[in-house]
Amino acid sequence: MASFAVVFNNLIITPILPEISEDFGVRVAVAGLLVTAYAVTGGVAAVFSGPFIDRLGRKPVVVAGMATLTLATALSAAAPGFVPLLLARALAGLGVACLTPAVFAAVGDYFSYEERGRAMSWVISANTSASIFGVPAGAVLSGVFSWRWTFVALAALLVLFTWLLFRKLPADPPRRAGGEAGSGMAAIPRVLRDLPTSAALFSNYLSTSYWFVFATYMGAYFHDEFGLAKWALGGLTMVMGLGVLVGSNAGGRLSDRVGKRPVILWTSLTCAVFISLTTTAAAAMAVGLSFLFLFAVSGGARFASSQAIMTEMSPGDRGTVMALNAAGQQFGIVTGSLVGGLALEAGGYAALGPTAGAIALVSMAMYGLFVQERGRAGGARELAAE
């Protein structure tokens, strides 16, 4: 539920942005600051949320984050002007900064490493459901009534989610004796000093970046290059969402059987191949959509495996690790959009795929060079530097 709420908030501004721009009399470029305020606030706050997640526990932070997101959504619905709406979206980013790392840290607590890939696939399925079903429904509600009613409906749903999480989410399991969790902000430099953990964090940041190098401009690409109608551009999100749904479930389960690291390496490579082909070898729209779907399948498999492996790196500071990971993803969105824009200006649409593919290969190299997963008696796995 928390993951569904996070992704819904990540994406809902996109389809209702033109209406908000018209309603408040601001340019679309200015209205786009709603996304920036949300992402930057979430990224900065996520950096510092980790020590609190480790000190206070997962459940209190998840419930508090959902309550904050609920309040921010209600304030968004009632915003009398653009600036109050901008502040409400920044508050929503604060709630997400608590939710995302706490959710993934909780998965690491509740499930053994040998079944954590499958557990992550369920979390990512909830993410994907928001893009496949939630956002289109919110866009329809906005079109029929008003963008404010989209936020009203979401706020009502979040009230229910907050109550259910408070009642049903299991209490935190006991922390290991002698663990370092709860040592405050000192956990952040301690985590970053560990080379395998830092390499994995940087690799995940790059994976978000290469995704948004293309995803930011994919609507314009398919519209300009293949004549896809504007009303059908939302279908691109559905294609990618279905690909992630298939890939996360297959990849998460496969990673539990063969190991997370091999799945990350191979899917990073296939991501690089298919996204490069999308803008360089697609002679027809159907071919381009096929490449896009296969890229999303690979990306979903990589994401499920990488999130699972991150929960086992510096496990005494699991909340801090997942918070830094979430911050990297937020900043990856900003980086990817910027790099994609530069590539588009320099080489046109054809440059987008190879640029994203090159970043995917660097992301793969970070795991290949600095992170190793090796078997142990009883099927358990541990992580170590090469």
Short mmCIF file of C-alpha atoms in Angstrom, two decimals:
data_model
loop_
_atom_site.label_atom_id
_atom_site.label_comp_id
_atom_site.label_asym_id
_atom_site.label_seq_id
_atom_site.Cartn_x
_atom_site.Cartn_y
_atom_site.Cartn_z
CA MET A 1 0.00 0.00 0.00
CA ALA A 2 2.80 2.39 0.86
CA SER A 3 4.60 1.62 -2.39
CA PHE A 4 1.42 2.18 -4.40
CA ALA A 5 0.95 5.56 -2.69
CA VAL A 6 4.54 6.63 -3.38
CA VAL A 7 4.48 5.87 -7.10
CA PHE A 8 1.02 7.41 -7.48
CA ASN A 9 2.40 10.63 -6.01
CA ASN A 10 5.49 10.40 -8.23
CA LEU A 11 3.46 10.23 -11.43
CA ILE A 12 0.09 11.90 -10.87
CA ILE A 13 1.25 15.45 -11.63
CA THR A 14 2.17 14.56 -15.23
CA PRO A 15 -1.37 14.06 -16.65
CA ILE A 16 -2.96 16.89 -14.66
CA LEU A 17 -0.17 19.45 -15.14
CA PRO A 18 -1.84 21.28 -18.07
CA GLU A 19 -5.05 21.77 -16.08
CA ILE A 20 -3.15 23.05 -13.03
CA SER A 21 -1.20 25.44 -15.28
CA GLU A 22 -4.41 26.82 -16.77
CA ASP A 23 -6.24 27.00 -13.44
CA PHE A 24 -3.53 29.07 -11.72
CA GLY A 25 -2.47 31.01 -14.80
CA VAL A 26 1.17 29.90 -14.78
CA ARG A 27 3.26 28.63 -17.67
CA VAL A 28 3.64 24.86 -18.04
CA ALA A 29 7.39 25.21 -17.48
CA VAL A 30 6.69 26.96 -14.15
CA ALA A 31 4.05 24.39 -13.20
CA GLY A 32 6.72 21.74 -13.73
CA LEU A 33 8.33 23.01 -10.51
CA LEU A 34 5.71 20.92 -8.73
CA VAL A 35 7.66 17.83 -9.79
CA THR A 36 11.01 19.40 -8.97
CA ALA A 37 9.94 20.50 -5.47
CA TYR A 38 8.61 17.03 -4.74
CA ALA A 39 11.71 15.19 -6.02
CA VAL A 40 14.35 17.49 -4.51
CA THR A 41 12.67 17.62 -1.09
CA GLY A 42 12.26 13.84 -1.12
CA GLY A 43 15.87 13.30 -2.15
CA VAL A 44 17.41 15.62 0.44
CA ALA A 45 15.15 14.43 3.27
CA ALA A 46 15.76 10.77 2.42
CA VAL A 47 19.48 11.21 3.05
CA PHE A 48 18.78 12.09 6.68
CA SER A 49 15.80 9.81 7.28
CA GLY A 50 17.85 6.62 7.52
CA PRO A 51 19.24 7.04 11.05
CA PHE A 52 15.70 7.77 12.30
CA ILE A 53 14.43 4.62 10.59
CA ASP A 54 17.12 2.59 12.35
CA ARG A 55 16.57 4.30 15.70
CA LEU A 56 12.75 4.52 15.83
CA GLY A 57 11.98 1.37 13.86
CA ARG A 58 10.28 0.68 10.54
CA LYS A 59 6.61 0.73 11.52
CA PRO A 60 6.56 4.15 13.26
CA VAL A 61 8.32 5.78 10.30
CA VAL A 62 6.08 4.08 7.70
CA VAL A 63 2.92 5.19 9.53
CA ALA A 64 4.28 8.72 10.08
CA GLY A 65 5.33 8.97 6.43
CA MET A 66 1.90 7.85 5.23
CA ALA A 67 0.18 10.32 7.58
CA THR A 68 2.41 13.13 6.24
CA LEU A 69 1.62 12.12 2.66
CA THR A 70 -2.11 12.09 3.50
CA LEU A 71 -1.95 15.60 4.96
CA ALA A 72 0.06 16.89 1.98
CA THR A 73 -2.45 15.41 -0.47
CA ALA A 74 -5.39 17.00 1.35
CA LEU A 75 -3.59 20.37 1.35
CA SER A 76 -2.93 19.95 -2.38
CA ALA A 77 -6.64 19.49 -3.03
CA ALA A 78 -7.49 22.68 -1.10
CA ALA A 79 -4.55 24.83 -2.28
CA PRO A 80 -5.82 28.37 -3.02
CA GLY A 81 -2.89 29.25 -5.26
CA PHE A 82 0.17 27.90 -7.00
CA VAL A 83 2.65 28.64 -4.19
CA PRO A 84 0.57 26.81 -1.53
CA LEU A 85 0.30 23.87 -3.94
CA LEU A 86 4.07 23.95 -4.43
CA LEU A 87 4.59 23.84 -0.65
CA ALA A 88 2.09 20.99 -0.32
CA ARG A 89 3.97 18.99 -2.95
CA ALA A 90 7.24 19.62 -1.10
CA LEU A 91 5.56 18.26 2.06
CA ALA A 92 4.51 15.20 0.06
CA GLY A 93 8.17 14.68 -0.86
CA LEU A 94 9.00 14.70 2.85
CA GLY A 95 6.45 11.95 3.48
CA VAL A 96 7.83 9.86 0.63
CA ALA A 97 11.36 10.31 2.01
CA CYS A 98 10.20 8.47 5.13
CA LEU A 99 8.08 5.86 3.36
CA THR A 100 10.30 4.46 0.63
CA PRO A 101 13.43 3.51 2.63
CA ALA A 102 11.39 2.31 5.61
CA VAL A 103 9.34 0.00 3.41
CA PHE A 104 12.39 -1.61 1.81
CA ALA A 105 14.17 -1.85 5.16
CA ALA A 106 11.08 -3.59 6.59
CA VAL A 107 11.19 -6.15 3.78
CA GLY A 108 14.79 -6.84 4.74
CA ASP A 109 13.69 -7.39 8.35
CA TYR A 110 10.65 -9.56 7.67
CA PHE A 111 12.02 -11.91 5.00
CA SER A 112 15.10 -14.10 4.82
CA TYR A 113 17.64 -13.25 2.15
CA GLU A 114 16.77 -16.43 0.24
CA GLU A 115 13.19 -15.27 -0.34
CA ARG A 116 13.74 -11.51 -0.38
CA GLY A 117 13.79 -11.24 -4.17
CA ARG A 118 10.24 -12.60 -4.34
CA ALA A 119 9.16 -10.26 -1.54
CA MET A 120 10.64 -7.29 -3.41
CA SER A 121 8.76 -8.34 -6.54
CA TRP A 122 5.49 -7.92 -4.63
CA VAL A 123 6.49 -4.42 -3.54
CA ILE A 124 7.42 -3.50 -7.11
CA SER A 125 4.15 -5.01 -8.38
CA ALA A 126 2.36 -2.51 -6.15
CA ASN A 127 4.54 0.25 -7.62
CA THR A 128 3.64 -0.83 -11.12
CA SER A 129 -0.07 -1.11 -10.35
CA ALA A 130 -0.06 2.59 -9.57
CA SER A 131 1.28 3.42 -13.03
CA ILE A 132 -0.99 0.95 -14.84
CA PHE A 133 -4.25 1.56 -12.99
CA GLY A 134 -3.97 4.38 -10.43
CA VAL A 135 -2.56 7.22 -12.53
CA PRO A 136 -4.88 6.65 -15.53
CA ALA A 137 -7.86 6.60 -13.13
CA GLY A 138 -6.67 9.84 -11.54
CA ALA A 139 -6.28 11.42 -14.97
CA VAL A 140 -9.84 10.43 -15.92
CA LEU A 141 -11.16 11.87 -12.66
CA SER A 142 -9.34 15.12 -13.38
CA GLY A 143 -10.71 15.26 -16.91
CA VAL A 144 -14.31 14.62 -15.86
CA PHE A 145 -14.35 16.83 -12.78
CA SER A 146 -11.19 18.71 -11.74
CA TRP A 147 -7.59 18.08 -10.76
CA ARG A 148 -8.64 18.87 -7.20
CA TRP A 149 -10.92 15.83 -7.15
CA THR A 150 -7.96 13.64 -8.07
CA PHE A 151 -6.24 14.76 -4.88
CA VAL A 152 -9.48 14.42 -2.86
CA ALA A 153 -9.89 10.80 -3.97
CA LEU A 154 -6.23 10.05 -3.29
CA ALA A 155 -6.40 11.65 0.16
CA ALA A 156 -9.42 9.49 1.07
CA LEU A 157 -7.52 6.40 -0.08
CA LEU A 158 -4.46 7.42 1.94
CA VAL A 159 -6.55 7.83 5.10
CA LEU A 160 -7.58 4.19 4.70
CA PHE A 161 -3.99 3.14 3.99
CA THR A 162 -2.68 4.95 7.07
CA TRP A 163 -5.22 3.26 9.31
CA LEU A 164 -4.55 -0.19 7.85
CA LEU A 165 -0.78 0.19 8.19
CA PHE A 166 -1.17 1.33 11.79
CA ARG A 167 -3.39 -1.67 12.60
CA LYS A 168 -1.87 -4.42 10.48
CA LEU A 169 1.81 -3.74 9.89
CA PRO A 170 3.81 -6.07 12.17
CA ALA A 171 5.83 -4.57 14.96
CA ASP A 172 9.55 -4.33 14.33
CA PRO A 173 11.51 -7.51 15.08
CA PRO A 174 14.18 -7.23 17.79
CA ARG A 175 17.42 -5.61 16.65
CA ARG A 176 20.52 -7.76 16.79
CA ALA A 177 22.49 -7.43 19.98
CA GLY A 178 25.43 -5.10 19.76
CA GLY A 179 24.22 -3.63 16.47
CA GLU A 180 25.24 -0.14 15.49
CA ALA A 181 21.71 0.93 14.53
CA GLY A 182 20.53 3.98 16.36
CA SER A 183 23.89 5.75 16.36
CA GLY A 184 22.44 8.77 14.59
CA MET A 185 23.96 10.65 11.69
CA ALA A 186 27.30 8.88 12.18
CA ALA A 187 25.69 5.98 10.33
CA ILE A 188 25.78 7.91 7.03
CA PRO A 189 29.60 8.27 6.72
CA ARG A 190 30.01 4.76 8.13
CA VAL A 191 27.86 3.33 5.34
CA LEU A 192 29.54 5.42 2.64
CA ARG A 193 33.03 4.32 3.77
CA ASP A 194 32.14 0.73 2.89
CA LEU A 195 33.25 0.35 -0.75
CA PRO A 196 30.81 -2.39 -1.88
CA THR A 197 27.88 -0.50 -0.36
CA SER A 198 28.92 2.80 -1.93
CA ALA A 199 29.42 1.11 -5.31
CA ALA A 200 25.98 -0.49 -5.15
CA LEU A 201 24.39 2.83 -4.16
CA PHE A 202 26.08 4.61 -7.07
CA SER A 203 25.06 1.85 -9.47
CA ASN A 204 21.42 2.18 -8.43
CA TYR A 205 21.62 5.96 -8.85
CA LEU A 206 22.89 5.39 -12.38
CA SER A 207 20.12 2.88 -13.09
CA THR A 208 17.47 5.48 -12.28
CA SER A 209 19.36 8.03 -14.37
CA TYR A 210 19.48 5.91 -17.52
CA TRP A 211 15.80 5.04 -17.12
CA PHE A 212 14.80 8.72 -17.11
CA VAL A 213 17.22 9.68 -19.89
CA PHE A 214 14.66 8.08 -22.20
CA ALA A 215 11.44 7.94 -20.16
CA THR A 216 11.32 11.73 -19.84
CA TYR A 217 11.21 12.17 -23.60
CA MET A 218 9.62 8.93 -24.79
CA GLY A 219 6.22 10.55 -25.43
CA ALA A 220 7.78 13.16 -27.69
CA TYR A 221 9.88 10.48 -29.42
CA PHE A 222 6.97 8.20 -30.30
CA HIS A 223 4.79 11.17 -31.27
CA ASP A 224 7.35 12.86 -33.51
CA GLU A 225 9.00 9.79 -35.01
CA PHE A 226 6.01 7.46 -35.44
CA GLY A 227 3.02 9.80 -35.30
CA LEU A 228 1.53 8.29 -32.13
CA ALA A 229 -1.56 10.34 -31.25
CA LYS A 230 -1.34 12.56 -28.17
CA TRP A 231 -4.34 10.86 -26.58
CA ALA A 232 -2.51 7.52 -26.81
CA LEU A 233 0.76 8.64 -25.21
CA GLY A 234 -0.45 7.41 -21.82
CA GLY A 235 -0.26 3.92 -23.28
CA LEU A 236 3.53 4.16 -23.24
CA THR A 237 3.48 4.28 -19.45
CA MET A 238 1.24 1.22 -19.47
CA VAL A 239 3.65 -0.65 -21.79
CA MET A 240 6.56 0.11 -19.47
CA GLY A 241 4.47 -0.68 -16.40
CA LEU A 242 3.49 -4.10 -17.75
CA GLY A 243 7.12 -4.78 -18.62
CA VAL A 244 8.27 -3.89 -15.11
CA LEU A 245 5.48 -6.05 -13.65
CA VAL A 246 6.60 -9.08 -15.65
CA GLY A 247 10.29 -8.45 -15.11
CA SER A 248 10.14 -7.77 -11.37
CA ASN A 249 8.18 -10.94 -10.64
CA ALA A 250 10.31 -13.16 -12.88
CA GLY A 251 13.59 -11.51 -11.91
CA GLY A 252 12.86 -11.44 -8.19
CA ARG A 253 12.09 -15.15 -8.11
CA LEU A 254 15.03 -16.02 -10.34
CA SER A 255 17.41 -14.03 -8.14
CA ASP A 256 16.35 -16.11 -5.12
CA ARG A 257 17.44 -19.24 -7.01
CA VAL A 258 20.62 -18.19 -8.83
CA GLY A 259 21.69 -15.14 -6.82
CA LYS A 260 20.92 -11.44 -6.98
CA ARG A 261 24.25 -10.30 -8.43
CA PRO A 262 24.13 -12.39 -11.65
CA VAL A 263 20.61 -11.15 -12.37
CA ILE A 264 21.71 -7.54 -11.84
CA LEU A 265 24.68 -7.93 -14.19
CA TRP A 266 22.80 -9.62 -17.02
CA THR A 267 19.72 -7.39 -16.84
CA SER A 268 21.90 -4.27 -16.80
CA LEU A 269 23.43 -5.52 -20.04
CA THR A 270 20.05 -6.27 -21.65
CA CYS A 271 18.78 -2.86 -20.52
CA ALA A 272 21.69 -1.26 -22.37
CA VAL A 273 20.98 -3.30 -25.51
CA PHE A 274 17.22 -2.82 -25.73
CA ILE A 275 17.14 0.90 -24.87
CA SER A 276 19.85 1.55 -27.48
CA LEU A 277 17.85 -0.34 -30.10
CA THR A 278 14.66 1.56 -29.24
CA THR A 279 15.93 4.80 -30.78
CA THR A 280 18.39 3.44 -33.36
CA ALA A 281 16.90 0.27 -34.87
CA ALA A 282 13.11 0.69 -34.64
CA ALA A 283 11.92 0.88 -38.25
CA ALA A 284 8.26 0.85 -37.17
CA MET A 285 6.34 1.84 -34.05
CA ALA A 286 5.53 -1.79 -33.20
CA VAL A 287 9.24 -2.62 -33.21
CA GLY A 288 10.00 0.38 -31.01
CA LEU A 289 7.29 -0.62 -28.54
CA SER A 290 8.66 -4.16 -28.45
CA PHE A 291 12.14 -2.92 -27.63
CA LEU A 292 10.65 -0.59 -24.99
CA PHE A 293 8.74 -3.49 -23.39
CA LEU A 294 11.86 -5.69 -23.27
CA PHE A 295 13.84 -2.81 -21.76
CA ALA A 296 11.17 -2.46 -19.05
CA VAL A 297 11.20 -6.22 -18.39
CA SER A 298 14.97 -6.09 -17.88
CA GLY A 299 14.69 -2.97 -15.74
CA GLY A 300 12.03 -4.53 -13.52
CA ALA A 301 14.13 -7.65 -12.97
CA ARG A 302 17.16 -5.53 -12.12
CA PHE A 303 15.23 -3.33 -9.71
CA ALA A 304 13.79 -6.25 -7.72
CA SER A 305 17.21 -7.90 -7.43
CA SER A 306 19.09 -4.70 -6.59
CA GLN A 307 16.63 -3.70 -3.88
CA ALA A 308 16.93 -7.15 -2.33
CA ILE A 309 20.73 -7.08 -2.37
CA MET A 310 20.82 -3.58 -0.87
CA THR A 311 18.94 -4.76 2.23
CA GLU A 312 21.84 -7.10 3.03
CA MET A 313 24.61 -4.55 2.67
CA SER A 314 25.64 -3.04 6.02
CA PRO A 315 22.61 -4.76 7.64
CA GLY A 316 23.28 -3.08 11.00
CA ASP A 317 22.45 0.22 9.28
CA ARG A 318 19.77 -1.14 6.96
CA GLY A 319 17.49 1.87 7.30
CA THR A 320 20.31 4.26 6.50
CA VAL A 321 21.38 2.23 3.46
CA MET A 322 17.85 2.17 2.05
CA ALA A 323 17.42 5.89 2.76
CA LEU A 324 20.58 6.72 0.83
CA ASN A 325 19.38 4.40 -1.92
CA ALA A 326 16.03 6.23 -2.09
CA ALA A 327 17.80 9.60 -2.18
CA GLY A 328 19.94 8.38 -5.06
CA GLN A 329 16.83 7.38 -6.98
CA GLN A 330 15.28 10.82 -6.53
CA PHE A 331 18.43 12.57 -7.71
CA GLY A 332 18.70 10.03 -10.53
CA ILE A 333 15.40 11.35 -11.89
CA VAL A 334 16.83 14.86 -12.04
CA THR A 335 20.13 13.69 -13.56
CA GLY A 336 18.47 11.50 -16.17
CA SER A 337 16.14 14.25 -17.33
CA LEU A 338 19.07 16.68 -17.62
CA VAL A 339 21.38 14.26 -19.45
CA GLY A 340 18.55 13.20 -21.76
CA GLY A 341 17.87 16.83 -22.65
CA LEU A 342 21.54 17.42 -23.46
CA ALA A 343 21.68 14.25 -25.59
CA LEU A 344 18.53 15.30 -27.42
CA GLU A 345 19.97 18.72 -28.20
CA ALA A 346 23.29 17.25 -29.35
CA GLY A 347 22.14 14.29 -31.43
CA GLY A 348 18.37 14.22 -31.69
CA TYR A 349 16.14 11.34 -30.63
CA ALA A 350 18.62 8.77 -31.97
CA ALA A 351 21.12 9.82 -29.27
CA LEU A 352 18.77 9.05 -26.36
CA GLY A 353 19.01 5.26 -26.51
CA PRO A 354 22.80 4.97 -26.81
CA THR A 355 23.28 7.58 -24.07
CA ALA A 356 21.04 5.62 -21.71
CA GLY A 357 22.74 2.39 -22.76
CA ALA A 358 26.20 3.74 -21.98
CA ILE A 359 25.09 4.72 -18.47
CA ALA A 360 23.58 1.25 -18.03
CA LEU A 361 26.95 -0.33 -18.84
CA VAL A 362 28.70 1.88 -16.25
CA SER A 363 26.03 0.85 -13.74
CA MET A 364 26.75 -2.81 -14.52
CA ALA A 365 30.49 -2.28 -14.14
CA MET A 366 30.06 -0.94 -10.60
CA TYR A 367 28.55 -4.25 -9.51
CA GLY A 368 30.97 -6.32 -11.56
CA LEU A 369 34.05 -4.65 -10.10
CA PHE A 370 33.18 -3.98 -6.48
CA VAL A 371 30.32 -6.19 -5.28
CA GLN A 372 30.35 -9.97 -5.04
CA GLU A 373 27.72 -12.43 -3.83
CA ARG A 374 29.03 -15.79 -2.75
CA GLY A 375 27.25 -18.92 -1.54
CA ARG A 376 27.48 -20.27 1.96
CA ALA A 377 26.42 -23.49 3.68
CA GLY A 378 22.67 -23.89 3.93
CA GLY A 379 22.03 -21.76 0.85
CA ALA A 380 22.51 -18.41 2.63
CA ARG A 381 24.44 -15.73 0.81
CA GLU A 382 26.66 -12.92 2.01
CA LEU A 383 28.15 -9.92 0.32
CA ALA A 384 31.79 -8.94 0.25
CA ALA A 385 34.23 -6.81 -1.68
CA GLU A 386 35.98 -8.51 -4.61
#
